Amino acid sequence: IELDFPLILKPFQEGSSIGVCPVFDAQELEEAFRISSRYGTVLMERFIKGTEYTVTILADQVLPSLAIRPAALPVYSYEIKYDAASGTQYDCPSGLSESDELMVQKLCWEAFCALGGRWYGRVDIMRSDTGEWFLLEINTIPGLTNNSLVPKTTKALGLSLAETVLMILADTLTVRQKTALAATVA
């Protein structure tokens, strides 16, 4: 198989960048596969150099994008995500132009809905150094710790972690109650 380097290897069913390995040449491929495959099936993708953004969906509303600017590159790894001293900068609002922000929010909402997402989730995207946009993944059950990306976004909008969790629960319960009521009436 001919491969175009650089690549990213990542476990198919993991989150938080666990087991994610950049691969810049064929000599690194075997070790990267060994690391990533500890966690199951491995997904291989083109490495995209650029800025990563994430868009939170909360109560079926699309929130402003959050830019992730890790101090240590080449990838936003598990260690960088959860190390407060890593120097990673999180910007919300992200600093995108109004038209780019609207396009990103629309893309993320459509992708989230296409997979049947409801209530809350997170969509990760990347803008390459050449200006191209790439949809990376959709997280239908994103983390809710103080270091997680959804709470970073909602905190920038003035919501505490507790308020964010309560909004998710209230929205979920409301939908479930409506569904149960509709089934009872039918």
mmCIF file of N, CA, C and O in Angstrom, residues 21-88:
data_model
loop_
_atom_site.group_PDB
_atom_site.id
_atom_site.type_symbol
_atom_site.label_atom_id
_atom_site.label_comp_id
_atom_site.label_asym_id
_atom_site.label_seq_id
_atom_site.Cartn_x
_atom_site.Cartn_y
_atom_site.Cartn_z
ATOM 1 N N CYS A 21 -1.561 8.911 17.500
ATOM 2 C CA CYS A 21 -0.141 9.000 17.158
ATOM 3 C C CYS A 21 0.047 9.640 15.783
ATOM 4 O O CYS A 21 -0.488 9.147 14.788
ATOM 5 N N PRO A 22 0.825 10.714 15.709
ATOM 6 C CA PRO A 22 1.201 11.239 14.399
ATOM 7 C C PRO A 22 2.294 10.353 13.797
ATOM 8 O O PRO A 22 3.118 9.794 14.522
ATOM 9 N N VAL A 23 2.256 10.194 12.491
ATOM 10 C CA VAL A 23 3.253 9.382 11.792
ATOM 11 C C VAL A 23 3.779 10.208 10.622
ATOM 12 O O VAL A 23 3.025 10.548 9.714
ATOM 13 N N PHE A 24 5.067 10.514 10.654
ATOM 14 C CA PHE A 24 5.643 11.385 9.628
ATOM 15 C C PHE A 24 6.404 10.639 8.544
ATOM 16 O O PHE A 24 6.679 11.197 7.485
ATOM 17 N N ASP A 25 6.737 9.365 8.799
ATOM 18 C CA ASP A 25 7.398 8.567 7.768
ATOM 19 C C ASP A 25 7.185 7.088 8.055
ATOM 20 O O ASP A 25 6.685 6.708 9.122
ATOM 21 N N ALA A 26 7.557 6.240 7.107
ATOM 22 C CA ALA A 26 7.299 4.802 7.201
ATOM 23 C C ALA A 26 7.976 4.171 8.415
ATOM 24 O O ALA A 26 7.456 3.208 8.991
ATOM 25 N N GLN A 27 9.114 4.701 8.840
ATOM 26 C CA GLN A 27 9.826 4.138 9.985
ATOM 27 C C GLN A 27 9.029 4.286 11.292
ATOM 28 O O GLN A 27 9.195 3.504 12.214
ATOM 29 N N GLU A 28 8.155 5.266 11.381
ATOM 30 C CA GLU A 28 7.366 5.497 12.599
ATOM 31 C C GLU A 28 6.060 4.701 12.624
ATOM 32 O O GLU A 28 5.418 4.605 13.659
ATOM 33 N N LEU A 29 5.683 4.139 11.495
ATOM 34 C CA LEU A 29 4.370 3.522 11.347
ATOM 35 C C LEU A 29 4.158 2.324 12.281
ATOM 36 O O LEU A 29 3.131 2.224 12.947
ATOM 37 N N GLU A 30 5.112 1.422 12.366
ATOM 38 C CA GLU A 30 4.940 0.213 13.180
ATOM 39 C C GLU A 30 4.753 0.562 14.662
ATOM 40 O O GLU A 30 3.857 0.035 15.323
ATOM 41 N N GLU A 31 5.579 1.445 15.192
ATOM 42 C CA GLU A 31 5.464 1.828 16.605
ATOM 43 C C GLU A 31 4.147 2.546 16.870
ATOM 44 O O GLU A 31 3.474 2.303 17.879
ATOM 45 N N ALA A 32 3.751 3.423 15.979
ATOM 46 C CA ALA A 32 2.481 4.139 16.137
ATOM 47 C C ALA A 32 1.311 3.160 16.126
ATOM 48 O O ALA A 32 0.388 3.272 16.938
ATOM 49 N N PHE A 33 1.359 2.177 15.229
ATOM 50 C CA PHE A 33 0.287 1.177 15.176
ATOM 51 C C PHE A 33 0.253 0.351 16.459
ATOM 52 O O PHE A 33 -0.811 0.056 16.984
ATOM 53 N N ARG A 34 1.417 0.003 16.973
ATOM 54 C CA ARG A 34 1.489 -0.760 18.226
ATOM 55 C C ARG A 34 0.817 0.021 19.362
ATOM 56 O O ARG A 34 0.037 -0.521 20.135
ATOM 57 N N ILE A 35 1.079 1.312 19.451
ATOM 58 C CA ILE A 35 0.502 2.151 20.507
ATOM 59 C C ILE A 35 -1.011 2.283 20.320
ATOM 60 O O ILE A 35 -1.786 2.053 21.249
ATOM 61 N N SER A 36 -1.440 2.646 19.130
ATOM 62 C CA SER A 36 -2.873 2.870 18.877
ATOM 63 C C SER A 36 -3.686 1.591 19.000
ATOM 64 O O SER A 36 -4.812 1.608 19.502
ATOM 65 N N SER A 37 -3.129 0.470 18.542
ATOM 66 C CA SER A 37 -3.898 -0.778 18.524
ATOM 67 C C SER A 37 -4.084 -1.381 19.911
ATOM 68 O O SER A 37 -4.892 -2.292 20.083
ATOM 69 N N ARG A 38 -3.406 -0.864 20.935
ATOM 70 C CA ARG A 38 -3.660 -1.304 22.316
ATOM 71 C C ARG A 38 -5.117 -1.068 22.701
ATOM 72 O O ARG A 38 -5.639 -1.709 23.600
ATOM 73 N N TYR A 39 -5.736 -0.130 22.020
ATOM 74 C CA TYR A 39 -7.093 0.285 22.375
ATOM 75 C C TYR A 39 -8.150 -0.209 21.390
ATOM 76 O O TYR A 39 -9.278 0.245 21.420
ATOM 77 N N GLY A 40 -7.769 -1.118 20.506
ATOM 78 C CA GLY A 40 -8.734 -1.684 19.571
ATOM 79 C C GLY A 40 -8.417 -1.341 18.130
ATOM 80 O O GLY A 40 -7.273 -1.068 17.766
ATOM 81 N N THR A 41 -9.449 -1.353 17.312
ATOM 82 C CA THR A 41 -9.321 -1.087 15.887
ATOM 83 C C THR A 41 -8.740 0.304 15.658
ATOM 84 O O THR A 41 -9.124 1.264 16.329
ATOM 85 N N VAL A 42 -7.837 0.403 14.701
ATOM 86 C CA VAL A 42 -7.131 1.660 14.442
ATOM 87 C C VAL A 42 -7.663 2.319 13.181
ATOM 88 O O VAL A 42 -7.855 1.670 12.153
ATOM 89 N N LEU A 43 -7.890 3.595 13.263
ATOM 90 C CA LEU A 43 -8.298 4.427 12.141
ATOM 91 C C LEU A 43 -7.077 5.211 11.678
ATOM 92 O O LEU A 43 -6.335 5.758 12.495
ATOM 93 N N MET A 44 -6.843 5.238 10.371
ATOM 94 C CA MET A 44 -5.723 5.984 9.816
ATOM 95 C C MET A 44 -6.283 7.130 8.991
ATOM 96 O O MET A 44 -7.145 6.924 8.134
ATOM 97 N N GLU A 45 -5.808 8.340 9.267
ATOM 98 C CA GLU A 45 -6.288 9.526 8.565
ATOM 99 C C GLU A 45 -5.112 10.364 8.090
ATOM 100 O O GLU A 45 -4.015 10.275 8.637
ATOM 101 N N ARG A 46 -5.387 11.201 7.151
ATOM 102 C CA ARG A 46 -4.409 12.186 6.708
ATOM 103 C C ARG A 46 -4.142 13.164 7.855
ATOM 104 O O ARG A 46 -5.069 13.590 8.534
ATOM 105 N N PHE A 47 -2.890 13.486 8.090
ATOM 106 C CA PHE A 47 -2.537 14.480 9.096
ATOM 107 C C PHE A 47 -2.835 15.866 8.522
ATOM 108 O O PHE A 47 -2.401 16.193 7.425
ATOM 109 N N ILE A 48 -3.589 16.652 9.269
ATOM 110 C CA ILE A 48 -3.950 17.994 8.812
ATOM 111 C C ILE A 48 -3.264 19.000 9.724
ATOM 112 O O ILE A 48 -3.522 19.023 10.933
ATOM 113 N N LYS A 49 -2.408 19.786 9.161
ATOM 114 C CA LYS A 49 -1.732 20.824 9.937
ATOM 115 C C LYS A 49 -2.604 22.077 9.887
ATOM 116 O O LYS A 49 -2.975 22.539 8.814
ATOM 117 N N GLY A 50 -2.959 22.565 11.062
ATOM 118 C CA GLY A 50 -3.809 23.739 11.106
ATOM 119 C C GLY A 50 -4.343 23.971 12.499
ATOM 120 O O GLY A 50 -3.760 23.518 13.486
ATOM 121 N N THR A 51 -5.470 24.648 12.589
ATOM 122 C CA THR A 51 -6.091 24.974 13.872
ATOM 123 C C THR A 51 -7.333 24.116 14.069
ATOM 124 O O THR A 51 -8.165 24.013 13.181
ATOM 125 N N GLU A 52 -7.429 23.533 15.256
ATOM 126 C CA GLU A 52 -8.593 22.715 15.586
ATOM 127 C C GLU A 52 -9.627 23.576 16.293
ATOM 128 O O GLU A 52 -9.301 24.437 17.110
ATOM 129 N N TYR A 53 -10.881 23.314 15.963
ATOM 130 C CA TYR A 53 -12.019 23.986 16.588
ATOM 131 C C TYR A 53 -12.993 22.924 17.048
ATOM 132 O O TYR A 53 -13.022 21.817 16.510
ATOM 133 N N THR A 54 -13.788 23.280 18.024
ATOM 134 C CA THR A 54 -14.860 22.397 18.441
ATOM 135 C C THR A 54 -16.117 23.226 18.625
ATOM 136 O O THR A 54 -16.054 24.389 19.025
ATOM 137 N N VAL A 55 -17.246 22.622 18.292
ATOM 138 C CA VAL A 55 -18.533 23.302 18.408
ATOM 139 C C VAL A 55 -19.428 22.441 19.284
ATOM 140 O O VAL A 55 -19.636 21.260 19.016
ATOM 141 N N THR A 56 -19.935 23.053 20.341
ATOM 142 C CA THR A 56 -20.815 22.368 21.280
ATOM 143 C C THR A 56 -22.269 22.566 20.861
ATOM 144 O O THR A 56 -22.669 23.659 20.471
ATOM 145 N N ILE A 57 -23.017 21.486 20.947
ATOM 146 C CA ILE A 57 -24.473 21.530 20.791
ATOM 147 C C ILE A 57 -25.029 21.335 22.198
ATOM 148 O O ILE A 57 -24.703 20.350 22.867
ATOM 149 N N LEU A 58 -25.840 22.271 22.670
ATOM 150 C CA LEU A 58 -26.407 22.185 24.011
ATOM 151 C C LEU A 58 -27.876 22.550 23.938
ATOM 152 O O LEU A 58 -28.220 23.638 23.460
ATOM 153 N N ALA A 59 -28.728 21.648 24.396
ATOM 154 C CA ALA A 59 -30.183 21.833 24.323
ATOM 155 C C ALA A 59 -30.597 22.113 22.882
ATOM 156 O O ALA A 59 -31.425 22.976 22.605
ATOM 157 N N ASP A 60 -29.969 21.369 21.966
ATOM 158 C CA ASP A 60 -30.216 21.500 20.528
ATOM 159 C C ASP A 60 -29.950 22.906 19.999
ATOM 160 O O ASP A 60 -30.530 23.322 18.992
ATOM 161 N N GLN A 61 -29.064 23.640 20.679
ATOM 162 C CA GLN A 61 -28.618 24.951 20.208
ATOM 163 C C GLN A 61 -27.133 24.855 19.881
ATOM 164 O O GLN A 61 -26.365 24.214 20.602
ATOM 165 N N VAL A 62 -26.725 25.492 18.800
ATOM 166 C CA VAL A 62 -25.324 25.492 18.396
ATOM 167 C C VAL A 62 -24.632 26.664 19.086
ATOM 168 O O VAL A 62 -25.008 27.818 18.894
ATOM 169 N N LEU A 63 -23.627 26.354 19.893
ATOM 170 C CA LEU A 63 -22.885 27.386 20.613
ATOM 171 C C LEU A 63 -21.714 27.881 19.774
ATOM 172 O O LEU A 63 -21.316 27.232 18.803
ATOM 173 N N PRO A 64 -21.140 29.027 20.129
ATOM 174 C CA PRO A 64 -19.987 29.545 19.382
ATOM 175 C C PRO A 64 -18.826 28.546 19.393
ATOM 176 O O PRO A 64 -18.655 27.781 20.346
ATOM 177 N N SER A 65 -18.035 28.588 18.347
ATOM 178 C CA SER A 65 -16.897 27.680 18.248
ATOM 179 C C SER A 65 -15.818 28.045 19.258
ATOM 180 O O SER A 65 -15.677 29.197 19.659
ATOM 181 N N LEU A 66 -15.064 27.023 19.639
ATOM 182 C CA LEU A 66 -13.944 27.168 20.551
ATOM 183 C C LEU A 66 -12.693 26.770 19.788
ATOM 184 O O LEU A 66 -12.640 25.672 19.220
ATOM 185 N N ALA A 67 -11.701 27.659 19.736
ATOM 186 C CA ALA A 67 -10.433 27.342 19.081
ATOM 187 C C ALA A 67 -9.503 26.705 20.098
ATOM 188 O O ALA A 67 -9.434 27.135 21.251
ATOM 189 N N ILE A 68 -8.802 25.668 19.664
ATOM 190 C CA ILE A 68 -7.850 24.952 20.515
ATOM 191 C C ILE A 68 -6.465 25.231 19.961
ATOM 192 O O ILE A 68 -6.165 24.876 18.820
ATOM 193 N N ARG A 69 -5.632 25.880 20.778
ATOM 194 C CA ARG A 69 -4.283 26.245 20.335
ATOM 195 C C ARG A 69 -3.257 25.638 21.296
ATOM 196 O O ARG A 69 -2.829 26.296 22.239
ATOM 197 N N PRO A 70 -2.883 24.357 21.036
ATOM 198 C CA PRO A 70 -1.919 23.713 21.928
ATOM 199 C C PRO A 70 -0.529 24.329 21.797
ATOM 200 O O PRO A 70 -0.092 24.657 20.691
ATOM 201 N N ALA A 71 0.136 24.499 22.943
ATOM 202 C CA ALA A 71 1.489 25.039 22.927
ATOM 203 C C ALA A 71 2.462 24.005 22.378
ATOM 204 O O ALA A 71 3.437 24.344 21.722
ATOM 205 N N ALA A 72 2.182 22.731 22.655
ATOM 206 C CA ALA A 72 3.046 21.650 22.182
ATOM 207 C C ALA A 72 2.374 20.977 21.003
ATOM 208 O O ALA A 72 1.225 20.585 21.075
ATOM 209 N N LEU A 73 3.085 20.858 19.926
ATOM 210 C CA LEU A 73 2.557 20.216 18.733
ATOM 211 C C LEU A 73 3.391 18.979 18.450
ATOM 212 O O LEU A 73 4.453 18.827 19.028
ATOM 213 N N PRO A 74 2.996 18.077 17.594
ATOM 214 C CA PRO A 74 2.132 18.268 16.440
ATOM 215 C C PRO A 74 0.664 17.956 16.665
ATOM 216 O O PRO A 74 -0.157 18.301 15.844
ATOM 217 N N VAL A 75 0.300 17.271 17.762
ATOM 218 C CA VAL A 75 -1.115 16.938 17.952
ATOM 219 C C VAL A 75 -1.576 17.327 19.345
ATOM 220 O O VAL A 75 -0.799 17.410 20.292
ATOM 221 N N TYR A 76 -2.857 17.537 19.449
ATOM 222 C CA TYR A 76 -3.517 17.825 20.719
ATOM 223 C C TYR A 76 -3.738 16.496 21.415
ATOM 224 O O TYR A 76 -4.764 15.859 21.271
ATOM 225 N N SER A 77 -2.742 16.046 22.167
ATOM 226 C CA SER A 77 -2.735 14.705 22.748
ATOM 227 C C SER A 77 -3.492 14.642 24.069
ATOM 228 O O SER A 77 -3.839 15.667 24.658
ATOM 229 N N TYR A 78 -3.707 13.425 24.533
ATOM 230 C CA TYR A 78 -4.348 13.199 25.825
ATOM 231 C C TYR A 78 -3.598 13.948 26.930
ATOM 232 O O TYR A 78 -4.202 14.603 27.773
ATOM 233 N N GLU A 79 -2.280 13.833 26.917
ATOM 234 C CA GLU A 79 -1.464 14.460 27.964
ATOM 235 C C GLU A 79 -1.617 15.982 27.951
ATOM 236 O O GLU A 79 -1.739 16.606 29.001
ATOM 237 N N ILE A 80 -1.635 16.563 26.767
ATOM 238 C CA ILE A 80 -1.777 18.019 26.644
ATOM 239 C C ILE A 80 -3.170 18.451 27.096
ATOM 240 O O ILE A 80 -3.327 19.464 27.768
ATOM 241 N N LYS A 81 -4.185 17.677 26.737
ATOM 242 C CA LYS A 81 -5.568 18.030 27.101
ATOM 243 C C LYS A 81 -5.760 18.151 28.597
ATOM 244 O O LYS A 81 -6.495 19.000 29.079
ATOM 245 N N TYR A 82 -5.134 17.265 29.355
ATOM 246 C CA TYR A 82 -5.419 17.191 30.785
ATOM 247 C C TYR A 82 -4.286 17.711 31.667
ATOM 248 O O TYR A 82 -4.308 17.515 32.871
ATOM 249 N N ASP A 83 -3.327 18.403 31.062
ATOM 250 C CA ASP A 83 -2.236 19.022 31.822
ATOM 251 C C ASP A 83 -2.446 20.530 31.819
ATOM 252 O O ASP A 83 -2.243 21.200 30.809
ATOM 253 N N ALA A 84 -2.865 21.057 32.956
ATOM 254 C CA ALA A 84 -3.153 22.499 33.054
ATOM 255 C C ALA A 84 -1.915 23.338 32.754
ATOM 256 O O ALA A 84 -2.027 24.494 32.336
ATOM 257 N N ALA A 85 -0.734 22.770 32.937
ATOM 258 C CA ALA A 85 0.503 23.509 32.700
ATOM 259 C C ALA A 85 0.996 23.384 31.259
ATOM 260 O O ALA A 85 2.085 23.851 30.938
ATOM 261 N N SER A 86 0.202 22.774 30.376
ATOM 262 C CA SER A 86 0.659 22.535 29.000
ATOM 263 C C SER A 86 0.758 23.811 28.177
ATOM 264 O O SER A 86 1.426 23.838 27.150
ATOM 265 N N GLY A 87 0.073 24.851 28.612
ATOM 266 C CA GLY A 87 0.102 26.104 27.861
ATOM 267 C C GLY A 87 -0.907 26.162 26.740
ATOM 268 O O GLY A 87 -0.896 27.094 25.938
ATOM 269 N N THR A 88 -1.787 25.166 26.661
ATOM 270 C CA THR A 88 -2.807 25.182 25.620
ATOM 271 C C THR A 88 -3.760 26.341 25.863
ATOM 272 O O THR A 88 -4.187 26.582 26.986
#
